[in-house]
């Protein structure tokens, strides 16, 4: 096999595995369950605020 045919084979296998992985479970879609978030305790509410750390690419987003 030549290099071109190897690349085509690898791409086809990768695409096939991605499609088959995305199949999931048979049946109807289910809605995610809704759970209430736990309330913060007094210790958690009084904890000091954490200073936000800057990242080198933050200037691009602003």
PDB file of C-alpha atoms in Angstrom:
ATOM      1  CA  UNK A   1       0.000   0.000   0.000  1.00  0.00           C
ATOM      2  CA  UNK A   2       1.172   3.494  -0.739  1.00  0.00           C
ATOM      3  CA  UNK A   3       1.229   6.349   1.726  1.00  0.00           C
ATOM      4  CA  UNK A   4      -1.894   7.927   0.222  1.00  0.00           C
ATOM      5  CA  UNK A   5      -3.941   4.774   0.668  1.00  0.00           C
ATOM      6  CA  UNK A   6      -2.752   4.440   4.286  1.00  0.00           C
ATOM      7  CA  UNK A   7      -3.880   7.984   5.022  1.00  0.00           C
ATOM      8  CA  UNK A   8      -7.277   7.336   3.420  1.00  0.00           C
ATOM      9  CA  UNK A   9      -7.682   4.125   5.426  1.00  0.00           C
ATOM     10  CA  UNK A  10      -6.767   5.825   8.712  1.00  0.00           C
ATOM     11  CA  UNK A  11      -9.168   8.706   7.986  1.00  0.00           C
ATOM     12  CA  UNK A  12     -11.988   6.295   7.122  1.00  0.00           C
ATOM     13  CA  UNK A  13     -11.465   4.256  10.294  1.00  0.00           C
ATOM     14  CA  UNK A  14     -11.321   7.424  12.398  1.00  0.00           C
ATOM     15  CA  UNK A  15     -14.508   8.777  10.833  1.00  0.00           C
ATOM     16  CA  UNK A  16     -16.295   5.447  11.253  1.00  0.00           C
ATOM     17  CA  UNK A  17     -15.292   5.188  14.914  1.00  0.00           C
ATOM     18  CA  UNK A  18     -16.444   8.777  15.569  1.00  0.00           C
ATOM     19  CA  UNK A  19     -19.827   8.093  13.943  1.00  0.00           C
ATOM     20  CA  UNK A  20     -20.341   4.843  15.832  1.00  0.00           C
ATOM     21  CA  UNK A  21     -19.281   6.412  19.121  1.00  0.00           C
ATOM     22  CA  UNK A  22     -21.830   9.187  18.690  1.00  0.00           C
ATOM     23  CA  UNK A  23     -24.703   6.740  18.349  1.00  0.00           C
ATOM     24  CA  UNK A  24     -25.283   6.461  22.086  1.00  0.00           C
ATOM     25  CA  UNK A  25     -28.217   4.640  23.593  1.00  0.00           C
ATOM     26  CA  UNK A  26     -31.360   3.652  21.700  1.00  0.00           C
ATOM     27  CA  UNK A  27     -34.635   5.244  22.692  1.00  0.00           C
ATOM     28  CA  UNK A  28     -36.122   8.648  23.350  1.00  0.00           C
ATOM     29  CA  UNK A  29     -34.102  11.561  24.622  1.00  0.00           C
ATOM     30  CA  UNK A  30     -34.253  12.170  28.360  1.00  0.00           C
ATOM     31  CA  UNK A  31     -34.246  15.545  30.045  1.00  0.00           C
ATOM     32  CA  UNK A  32     -31.525  16.091  32.652  1.00  0.00           C
ATOM     33  CA  UNK A  33     -32.762  15.899  36.216  1.00  0.00           C
ATOM     34  CA  UNK A  34     -32.983  19.171  38.127  1.00  0.00           C
ATOM     35  CA  UNK A  35     -31.407  19.205  41.565  1.00  0.00           C
ATOM     36  CA  UNK A  36     -31.277  22.070  44.025  1.00  0.00           C
ATOM     37  CA  UNK A  37     -27.842  23.512  44.738  1.00  0.00           C
ATOM     38  CA  UNK A  38     -26.761  23.100  48.363  1.00  0.00           C
ATOM     39  CA  UNK A  39     -26.931  26.259  50.447  1.00  0.00           C
ATOM     40  CA  UNK A  40     -23.647  27.809  51.540  1.00  0.00           C
ATOM     41  CA  UNK A  41     -22.800  27.464  55.221  1.00  0.00           C
ATOM     42  CA  UNK A  42     -21.603  30.355  57.368  1.00  0.00           C
ATOM     43  CA  UNK A  43     -17.958  29.229  57.032  1.00  0.00           C
ATOM     44  CA  UNK A  44     -18.112  29.182  53.240  1.00  0.00           C
ATOM     45  CA  UNK A  45     -19.878  32.544  53.060  1.00  0.00           C
ATOM     46  CA  UNK A  46     -17.263  34.280  55.244  1.00  0.00           C
ATOM     47  CA  UNK A  47     -14.207  32.909  53.394  1.00  0.00           C
ATOM     48  CA  UNK A  48     -11.962  35.622  51.928  1.00  0.00           C
ATOM     49  CA  UNK A  49     -12.291  36.375  48.239  1.00  0.00           C
ATOM     50  CA  UNK A  50      -9.619  34.922  46.007  1.00  0.00           C
ATOM     51  CA  UNK A  51      -7.742  37.426  43.866  1.00  0.00           C
ATOM     52  CA  UNK A  52      -8.248  36.738  40.161  1.00  0.00           C
ATOM     53  CA  UNK A  53      -5.042  35.683  38.446  1.00  0.00           C
ATOM     54  CA  UNK A  54      -4.274  37.208  35.066  1.00  0.00           C
ATOM     55  CA  UNK A  55      -3.356  35.087  32.063  1.00  0.00           C
ATOM     56  CA  UNK A  56      -1.054  36.226  29.272  1.00  0.00           C
ATOM     57  CA  UNK A  57      -3.851  36.091  26.646  1.00  0.00           C
ATOM     58  CA  UNK A  58      -6.438  38.005  28.726  1.00  0.00           C
ATOM     59  CA  UNK A  59      -5.594  41.199  26.848  1.00  0.00           C
ATOM     60  CA  UNK A  60      -6.880  39.659  23.608  1.00  0.00           C
ATOM     61  CA  UNK A  61     -10.274  38.943  25.145  1.00  0.00           C
ATOM     62  CA  UNK A  62     -10.815  42.400  26.583  1.00  0.00           C
TER      63      UNK A  62
END
